[in-house]
């Protein structure tokens, strides 16, 4: 993991002190709410439906146990004893009073954390593959590049007030586990025939009202020029992106409208930076600087291959629940004798992605005992222990059971993505959490879930798509109709992973449904899949093979009278 230098710490502490001054002036009436708003937003503070919300940056998903303990403390002392992990590998508090917001920033700074640029029209948190540095299919470890991007983009004055928010994702493996095509900029690390490292660059992806798959800007850009090229992209966007209409302000709209002209402008800006800008070539990353950062991401010294393989039945027949957990929650590793373990945050009684302070303490203890003090946050809203010895898997399973993390449902229907929705978010049109709870309750038979196989279910409370409903094999979108909550359902989406295939938005199956109908609608989709699936076929493959008509027919049949005119 990257370790903050004294410069990094001074930087974050100075930002926290600056925010405290801004807050005190706002509370005293010396700084108006309109002037304070962009300042608090770029420090991660929203005003939500019921209370302020703080979004905490977890760059490329890496989290230390000491940081998780501090988040647990904040949840207990400042919030209502829980934390929510998001699809952008961030963390959110939902009930911290604005009067205590500066205290929260100080507590974060104490453990090298912050909320800088987790909101506002700027470059947001850089996300990546949750298995970066440990995945067997990795070509290049993306984390050093993510860290360089983080440092370059943080409080970059030229890009502090873009037309709209801006998101970057980086992948370095054969499989895309970072959904790069769905980002404003998606970066795929690769090697050419000479073994040189470079980037395939995608631009203009995004969800929201207009789902768009990113377009390829270049197939191979030398790694050390990536900051220059991204600067060229963002400059063109900053210059020509729309500011008159928030719904048309994302870079995807500009790329779609301008086509090749946009990419020609980027190439010209890229050339000008290197040829004409004072200090333009300084943004070519020196090898020495890359090596300095990359040194933080070498394999931990304590990690040494253990030859011999893992046999769960070595000391006698393993319990069936343990075997199911091994199959679903335990993942292959680069290092022989090691595995990565997912701690499932999808279980009855708590919203997807939520953890209590007690559970955070338990997860931190597990990380210290079994994963060298390190955890990862996935965009699927789970926690991962990346450095677990195979010899410790049984002990980890028991600890996960005790903490409520051992549900063997990773990749299954109940391992759903869901935003906080209308229960907390001021932007939401409808609630997400009651829908997620109802589906979890309805599909509580693990044998049946295992028989269904991998299904991505994603739920968003509004068109902002924080629940990634466009990429779900089944997507649920909350909409408002005359003050009532209704839900649009879609099938066949993909985030770009091997399981789901090339990135594509899901297709809406028909008119929306009333809230109370949604569990029956999901059941109808599943029943149709069961009836139509070929041998060993997964839901998304069946959906693409048969199209949406059979699903619409089945779901129309479960509509109630109140929904007929939807």
XYZ file of C-alpha atoms in Angstrom:
566
model
C 0.000 0.000 0.000
C 1.047 3.579 -0.605
C 2.372 5.205 2.570
C 1.904 8.927 3.043
C 5.043 11.045 3.127
C 5.317 14.017 5.461
C 4.392 16.226 2.506
C 1.203 14.181 1.969
C 0.275 14.501 5.637
C 0.897 18.233 5.730
C -1.160 18.596 2.569
C -4.190 16.780 4.006
C -3.926 18.474 7.401
C -3.721 21.893 5.736
C -6.832 21.072 3.731
C -8.649 20.017 6.909
C -7.609 23.252 8.645
C -8.750 25.272 5.649
C -12.121 23.521 5.734
C -12.495 24.235 9.464
C -11.947 27.938 8.793
C -14.488 27.884 5.957
C -17.018 26.052 8.126
C -16.617 28.420 11.068
C -17.084 31.436 8.810
C -20.176 29.845 7.271
C -21.715 29.038 10.646
C -20.978 32.599 11.792
C -22.734 34.025 8.749
C -19.544 35.477 7.294
C -19.466 33.063 4.349
C -22.773 32.566 2.563
C -24.201 29.142 1.798
C -23.786 29.700 -1.945
C -20.095 30.504 -1.490
C -19.597 27.656 0.969
C -21.328 25.041 -1.201
C -18.524 24.403 -3.757
C -15.963 24.419 -0.945
C -17.742 21.770 1.121
C -18.524 19.707 -1.986
C -14.880 19.432 -2.985
C -14.184 18.154 0.515
C -16.863 15.471 0.181
C -19.750 17.108 2.065
C -23.291 16.925 0.653
C -26.525 18.122 2.193
C -28.780 15.101 1.823
C -32.454 14.408 2.467
C -32.205 14.305 6.261
C -28.653 15.262 7.210
C -25.201 16.000 5.757
C -23.398 13.162 4.029
C -19.621 12.778 3.998
C -17.988 10.798 1.222
C -14.515 9.531 2.126
C -11.980 8.753 -0.591
C -10.492 5.261 -0.660
C -8.100 5.585 -3.624
C -8.263 2.548 -5.911
C -9.983 0.677 -3.069
C -6.985 0.072 -0.770
C -7.682 0.392 2.933
C -5.479 -0.230 5.976
C -6.856 -1.809 9.144
C -5.959 1.303 11.176
C -7.983 3.406 8.741
C -10.974 1.094 9.018
C -10.768 1.351 12.809
C -10.838 5.130 12.529
C -13.915 4.912 10.310
C -15.486 2.685 12.963
C -14.715 5.283 15.608
C -16.271 8.022 13.494
C -19.380 5.915 12.910
C -19.756 5.371 16.636
C -18.918 8.868 17.871
C -20.192 11.135 15.089
C -22.721 9.134 13.068
C -25.395 6.526 13.801
C -22.979 3.609 14.142
C -22.798 2.564 10.496
C -20.924 3.249 7.272
C -21.838 2.633 3.626
C -19.348 1.453 0.975
C -20.130 2.688 -2.525
C -19.705 1.491 -6.095
C -16.760 3.889 -6.509
C -14.725 2.228 -3.748
C -15.549 5.126 -1.415
C -17.143 5.204 2.033
C -20.088 7.354 3.112
C -21.344 8.633 6.448
C -24.954 9.823 6.372
C -25.690 11.423 9.737
C -22.729 13.579 10.829
C -23.985 17.054 11.840
C -22.445 19.826 9.762
C -21.251 21.467 12.999
C -19.003 18.430 13.554
C -17.818 18.147 9.946
C -14.432 19.759 10.630
C -13.861 17.311 13.506
C -14.522 14.495 11.045
C -11.949 15.889 8.614
C -9.342 16.041 11.384
C -10.029 12.435 12.359
C -9.598 11.358 8.742
C -6.360 13.319 8.396
C -4.998 11.545 11.489
C -4.996 8.281 9.501
C -4.018 9.687 6.085
C -7.569 9.918 4.742
C -9.762 12.723 3.418
C -12.830 13.576 1.373
C -11.022 15.747 -1.177
C -12.637 15.632 -4.628
C -15.144 12.942 -3.759
C -17.747 15.442 -4.935
C -17.944 18.544 -7.094
C -17.195 19.097 -10.772
C -13.650 17.806 -10.625
C -11.662 14.608 -11.157
C -13.075 12.177 -8.615
C -11.592 9.184 -6.790
C -9.470 6.988 -9.103
C -10.858 3.431 -9.109
C -9.300 0.141 -10.143
C -9.431 -3.645 -10.059
C -10.110 -4.816 -6.509
C -7.645 -7.684 -7.101
C -4.844 -5.412 -8.352
C -1.437 -6.804 -7.443
C -2.776 -10.271 -6.630
C -4.849 -11.403 -9.649
C -3.422 -14.353 -11.593
C -4.477 -12.776 -14.902
C -2.722 -9.474 -14.204
C -0.566 -8.066 -16.995
C 0.615 -4.919 -15.191
C -0.123 -3.841 -11.615
C -2.296 -0.714 -12.045
C -1.832 0.665 -8.521
C 1.352 2.734 -9.087
C -0.304 4.408 -12.058
C -3.457 5.024 -10.029
C -1.381 6.664 -7.307
C 0.413 8.893 -9.815
C -2.963 9.906 -11.234
C -4.271 10.593 -7.736
C -1.371 12.831 -6.850
C -1.499 14.669 -10.176
C -5.254 15.289 -10.113
C -5.644 16.248 -6.440
C -6.433 19.984 -6.223
C -5.235 20.441 -9.792
C -6.283 24.098 -10.187
C -6.940 23.919 -13.919
C -9.540 21.197 -13.415
C -11.194 22.325 -10.182
C -14.404 23.513 -11.878
C -15.107 21.291 -14.864
C -18.476 21.317 -16.636
C -19.408 18.203 -14.646
C -17.916 15.486 -12.445
C -15.172 13.377 -14.016
C -14.342 9.745 -13.279
C -11.302 7.635 -14.201
C -10.868 3.861 -13.844
C -7.736 1.775 -14.464
C -7.379 -1.949 -15.161
C -4.199 -3.958 -15.574
C -5.532 -7.498 -16.003
C -6.779 -9.622 -18.880
C -10.272 -9.346 -17.390
C -11.781 -5.920 -16.852
C -12.931 -5.820 -13.236
C -13.023 -2.010 -13.139
C -15.780 -1.379 -15.741
C -13.441 0.992 -17.581
C -15.728 1.455 -20.603
C -18.341 3.044 -18.327
C -16.067 5.889 -17.210
C -15.243 9.353 -18.511
C -11.763 7.954 -19.047
C -11.027 4.233 -18.924
C -7.422 3.033 -18.963
C -6.353 -0.501 -19.855
C -2.711 -1.307 -19.174
C -1.113 -3.559 -21.762
C 2.240 -4.563 -23.225
C 3.233 -4.348 -26.875
C 5.242 -6.929 -28.777
C 8.477 -5.445 -27.439
C 7.229 -5.864 -23.856
C 6.830 -2.124 -23.341
C 4.043 -0.953 -21.039
C 1.357 1.381 -22.327
C -2.313 2.269 -22.111
C -5.342 1.681 -24.248
C -7.387 4.809 -23.571
C -11.179 4.972 -23.713
C -13.033 8.280 -23.470
C -16.658 9.289 -23.059
C -18.238 6.402 -21.205
C -20.872 6.932 -18.555
C -24.216 5.926 -17.116
C -26.918 8.347 -15.993
C -29.746 9.466 -18.284
C -27.770 8.613 -21.395
C -25.761 5.381 -21.008
C -22.748 5.459 -23.321
C -19.859 3.036 -23.833
C -16.460 4.759 -24.015
C -14.780 5.190 -27.403
C -11.177 4.200 -28.044
C -8.960 7.278 -28.229
C -5.722 5.354 -28.696
C -4.815 1.676 -28.660
C -1.368 2.179 -27.150
C 0.052 5.210 -25.387
C 3.464 4.886 -23.693
C 2.892 4.767 -19.936
C 5.056 7.780 -19.133
C 2.931 10.073 -21.312
C -0.415 9.259 -19.692
C -0.615 12.452 -17.609
C -0.005 14.590 -20.690
C -2.672 12.744 -22.665
C -5.267 12.926 -19.886
C -4.487 16.618 -19.472
C -5.196 17.091 -23.187
C -8.510 15.225 -22.894
C -9.672 17.204 -19.863
C -8.571 20.509 -21.387
C -10.673 19.890 -24.478
C -13.595 18.892 -22.285
C -13.116 21.929 -20.050
C -13.058 24.192 -23.085
C -15.980 22.770 -25.062
C -18.121 20.870 -22.545
C -21.570 22.351 -22.002
C -22.205 24.416 -18.898
C -25.713 25.565 -19.781
C -27.400 22.232 -19.094
C -26.321 19.865 -16.302
C -27.948 16.936 -18.122
C -25.768 17.567 -21.184
C -22.550 18.473 -19.391
C -20.756 15.114 -19.114
C -17.892 14.404 -21.503
C -19.853 11.525 -23.037
C -22.254 14.060 -24.561
C -19.392 16.064 -26.039
C -17.684 12.978 -27.475
C -20.942 11.739 -28.962
C -21.760 15.125 -30.481
C -18.317 15.886 -31.899
C -17.161 12.424 -32.926
C -13.755 12.409 -34.636
C -13.485 16.178 -34.229
C -13.182 15.657 -30.467
C -10.300 13.231 -30.837
C -8.580 15.512 -33.349
C -8.803 18.316 -30.794
C -7.280 16.052 -28.133
C -4.398 15.065 -30.408
C -3.729 18.720 -31.218
C -3.838 19.727 -27.539
C -1.550 16.829 -26.683
C 0.975 18.027 -29.273
C 0.770 21.629 -28.032
C 1.372 20.644 -24.398
C 4.594 18.880 -25.328
C 5.756 21.456 -27.888
C 4.521 24.810 -26.599
C 3.550 24.699 -22.905
C 6.089 26.046 -20.462
C 7.036 22.957 -18.493
C 4.744 20.800 -20.633
C 7.284 18.005 -20.943
C 7.591 17.943 -17.140
C 4.340 15.972 -17.126
C 6.083 13.073 -18.821
C 6.550 10.774 -15.840
C 10.258 10.270 -15.025
C 11.305 6.690 -14.465
C 12.707 7.657 -11.064
C 9.357 9.051 -9.926
C 7.516 5.972 -11.114
C 10.019 3.759 -9.299
C 9.550 5.794 -6.104
C 5.805 5.262 -6.170
C 5.953 1.669 -7.417
C 8.173 0.727 -4.463
C 5.112 0.993 -2.221
C 3.345 -1.718 -4.239
C 5.898 -4.495 -4.209
C 4.868 -7.813 -2.733
C 5.049 -7.737 1.096
C 8.180 -9.388 2.483
C 6.126 -11.707 4.694
C 4.360 -13.181 1.658
C 6.247 -16.271 0.586
C 4.936 -19.070 -1.632
C 3.756 -22.177 0.181
C 4.090 -25.277 -1.969
C 1.800 -28.251 -1.517
C -1.657 -27.080 -2.451
C -4.778 -26.681 -0.367
C -7.021 -29.574 0.591
C -10.087 -28.526 2.633
C -10.634 -32.179 3.587
C -7.080 -32.804 4.814
C -8.146 -33.183 8.439
C -11.472 -34.826 7.681
C -14.565 -34.049 5.679
C -15.044 -30.272 5.545
C -18.481 -28.866 6.461
C -20.701 -28.107 3.474
C -21.117 -24.414 4.459
C -17.327 -24.053 4.476
C -17.050 -25.651 1.033
C -19.722 -23.323 -0.326
C -17.886 -20.366 1.138
C -14.636 -21.556 -0.457
C -16.366 -21.811 -3.812
C -18.048 -18.406 -3.705
C -16.049 -16.093 -1.443
C -12.468 -17.293 -1.922
C -10.478 -16.322 -5.013
C -7.322 -17.388 -6.839
C -4.047 -15.600 -6.137
C -0.753 -14.847 -7.864
C 1.191 -16.371 -4.985
C 1.029 -20.117 -4.445
C -0.411 -20.905 -1.038
C -2.414 -17.665 -0.841
C -5.984 -16.643 -1.628
C -8.074 -13.483 -1.595
C -11.235 -13.624 0.524
C -14.399 -11.589 0.086
C -16.225 -10.528 3.236
C -19.824 -10.386 2.055
C -21.683 -7.196 2.968
C -24.882 -8.621 1.444
C -26.949 -10.290 4.124
C -30.392 -10.050 5.643
C -30.934 -7.214 8.098
C -28.514 -4.638 6.656
C -28.566 -2.720 3.354
C -26.034 -3.793 0.695
C -22.644 -2.240 1.430
C -23.451 -1.209 5.011
C -21.327 -2.123 8.039
C -21.690 -1.294 11.712
C -18.817 0.022 13.823
C -18.580 -3.384 15.520
C -18.303 -5.125 12.156
C -15.639 -2.671 11.015
C -13.629 -3.437 14.132
C -14.028 -7.150 13.419
C -12.935 -6.739 9.795
C -9.897 -4.716 10.903
C -8.950 -7.449 13.359
C -9.294 -10.076 10.629
C -7.075 -7.977 8.356
C -4.407 -7.711 11.052
C -4.457 -11.421 11.836
C -4.812 -12.862 8.366
C -4.092 -10.210 5.685
C -1.080 -8.134 6.751
C -3.342 -5.304 7.904
C -4.757 -4.653 4.422
C -8.277 -4.711 2.987
C -9.822 -3.723 -0.331
C -13.197 -2.164 -1.122
C -14.854 -3.535 -4.263
C -17.198 -1.667 -6.598
C -19.619 -4.504 -5.774
C -19.761 -3.036 -2.237
C -17.917 -5.813 -0.426
C -14.641 -5.985 1.503
C -11.708 -8.161 0.443
C -8.788 -9.587 2.419
C -6.024 -9.785 -0.226
C -3.256 -11.706 1.567
C -4.819 -14.775 3.212
C -2.741 -17.935 3.575
C -4.551 -21.081 2.521
C -3.607 -22.576 5.877
C -5.702 -19.844 7.573
C -8.855 -20.190 5.475
C -10.774 -22.261 8.029
C -9.965 -19.739 10.769
C -10.952 -16.841 8.498
C -14.257 -18.546 7.753
C -15.036 -18.887 11.453
C -14.128 -15.240 12.076
C -16.277 -14.177 9.119
C -19.189 -16.179 10.516
C -18.844 -14.481 13.892
C -18.848 -11.026 12.276
C -21.696 -11.702 9.820
C -19.452 -11.685 6.720
C -19.600 -15.345 5.720
C -22.707 -15.479 3.508
C -21.518 -17.602 0.529
C -23.323 -15.524 -2.077
C -20.628 -13.643 -3.996
C -21.795 -13.313 -7.593
C -25.260 -14.652 -6.810
C -28.566 -12.804 -7.033
C -28.448 -11.553 -3.439
C -24.935 -10.134 -3.883
C -26.670 -7.107 -5.326
C -25.461 -3.557 -5.799
C -27.760 -0.867 -4.375
C -27.402 2.842 -3.734
C -28.870 4.365 -0.535
C -31.805 5.692 -2.575
C -34.632 7.804 -1.273
C -34.148 6.776 2.349
C -31.109 9.056 2.485
C -30.305 10.704 -0.838
C -31.923 14.032 -1.751
C -31.526 13.301 -5.476
C -33.319 9.955 -5.440
C -36.754 9.506 -6.989
C -37.479 6.304 -5.099
C -36.134 4.107 -2.333
C -33.641 1.371 -3.132
C -33.123 -0.245 0.253
C -36.646 -1.625 0.821
C -36.518 -3.171 -2.657
C -33.153 -4.758 -1.905
C -34.451 -6.042 1.445
C -37.586 -7.524 -0.117
C -35.567 -9.336 -2.790
C -33.088 -10.648 -0.199
C -35.976 -11.957 1.895
C -37.698 -13.575 -1.072
C -34.587 -15.324 -2.372
C -33.281 -16.765 0.886
C -32.814 -20.371 -0.295
C -29.082 -20.773 -0.865
C -29.480 -24.032 -2.787
C -31.836 -22.308 -5.220
C -29.459 -19.348 -5.586
C -26.535 -21.642 -6.310
C -28.598 -23.433 -8.929
C -29.333 -20.119 -10.644
C -25.628 -19.295 -10.799
C -24.092 -15.895 -11.383
C -26.564 -13.028 -11.706
C -25.708 -9.344 -11.333
C -28.665 -7.449 -9.843
C -28.162 -3.678 -9.635
C -30.569 -1.157 -8.090
C -30.514 2.644 -8.473
C -32.843 5.122 -6.831
C -32.580 7.647 -9.672
C -31.093 8.266 -13.105
C -27.724 9.236 -11.618
C -27.098 5.471 -11.650
C -25.092 5.186 -8.432
C -26.362 1.604 -8.289
C -25.083 0.896 -11.828
C -28.478 -0.402 -12.973
C -27.438 -0.061 -16.639
C -24.753 -2.737 -16.195
C -26.863 -5.292 -14.330
C -27.957 -8.597 -15.778
C -31.092 -7.369 -14.046
C -31.348 -3.629 -13.462
C -33.900 -1.818 -11.319
C -34.328 1.958 -11.579
C -36.499 3.966 -9.209
C -38.616 6.670 -10.837
C -41.205 9.145 -9.569
C -44.753 9.254 -10.907
C -46.907 11.960 -9.380
C -45.204 11.518 -6.028
C -45.391 7.715 -6.034
C -42.425 5.337 -6.254
C -42.285 3.186 -9.384
C -39.549 0.972 -10.754
C -38.289 0.397 -14.273
C -36.759 -3.047 -14.870
C -34.162 -3.971 -17.486
C -32.192 -7.088 -18.454
C -28.982 -8.020 -20.244
C -26.539 -5.305 -19.136
C -22.787 -5.802 -18.801
C -19.957 -4.095 -16.932
C -17.343 -5.510 -19.309
C -16.262 -8.486 -17.197
C -15.589 -11.916 -18.659
C -18.813 -13.228 -17.141
C -20.952 -10.482 -18.638
C -19.180 -9.942 -21.951
C -18.549 -6.680 -23.763
C -19.951 -3.594 -22.048
C -23.540 -2.896 -23.044
C -26.484 -1.165 -21.337
C -29.389 -3.325 -20.220
C -32.664 -3.163 -22.151
C -35.853 -2.002 -20.464
C -38.495 -4.746 -20.582
C -41.533 -2.465 -20.538
C -43.500 0.040 -18.460
C -42.558 0.514 -14.825
C -43.915 -1.377 -11.837
C -45.301 -0.360 -8.478
C -42.965 -0.877 -5.524
C -44.932 -3.771 -4.075
C -44.744 -5.601 -7.410
C -40.964 -5.645 -7.752
C -40.247 -8.896 -5.826
C -42.839 -10.701 -7.957
C -41.315 -9.168 -11.079
C -37.853 -10.442 -10.158
C -39.380 -13.851 -9.461
C -41.011 -13.805 -12.915
C -37.662 -13.005 -14.523
C -36.031 -15.881 -12.667
C -38.840 -18.301 -13.535
C -38.515 -17.354 -17.200
C -34.789 -17.952 -17.023
C -35.331 -21.364 -15.460
C -37.789 -22.306 -18.176
C -35.646 -21.036 -21.050
C -32.056 -21.716 -20.006
C -29.881 -24.171 -21.878
C -27.604 -26.567 -20.007
C -25.248 -24.664 -17.678
C -26.326 -21.365 -19.238
C -26.119 -18.205 -17.155
C -28.879 -15.654 -16.863
C -27.204 -12.972 -18.962
C -26.541 -15.431 -21.787
C -30.126 -16.634 -21.766
C -31.373 -13.037 -21.760
C -29.313 -12.183 -24.829
C -30.273 -15.363 -26.635
C -34.040 -15.096 -26.181
C -34.405 -11.302 -26.074
C -36.651 -9.247 -23.818
C -40.053 -10.397 -25.167
C -40.375 -13.527 -22.965
C -39.344 -11.536 -19.908
C -41.848 -8.807 -20.655
C -44.631 -11.331 -21.132
C -43.816 -12.986 -17.817
C -43.559 -9.745 -15.864
C -46.709 -8.274 -17.408
C -48.543 -11.312 -16.082
C -47.692 -10.403 -12.485
C -48.774 -6.781 -12.739
C -51.546 -5.816 -10.372
C -54.545 -3.763 -11.373
C -52.954 -0.558 -10.098
C -50.017 -1.022 -12.471
C -51.855 -1.796 -15.682
C -51.743 1.802 -16.852
C -48.088 2.302 -15.920
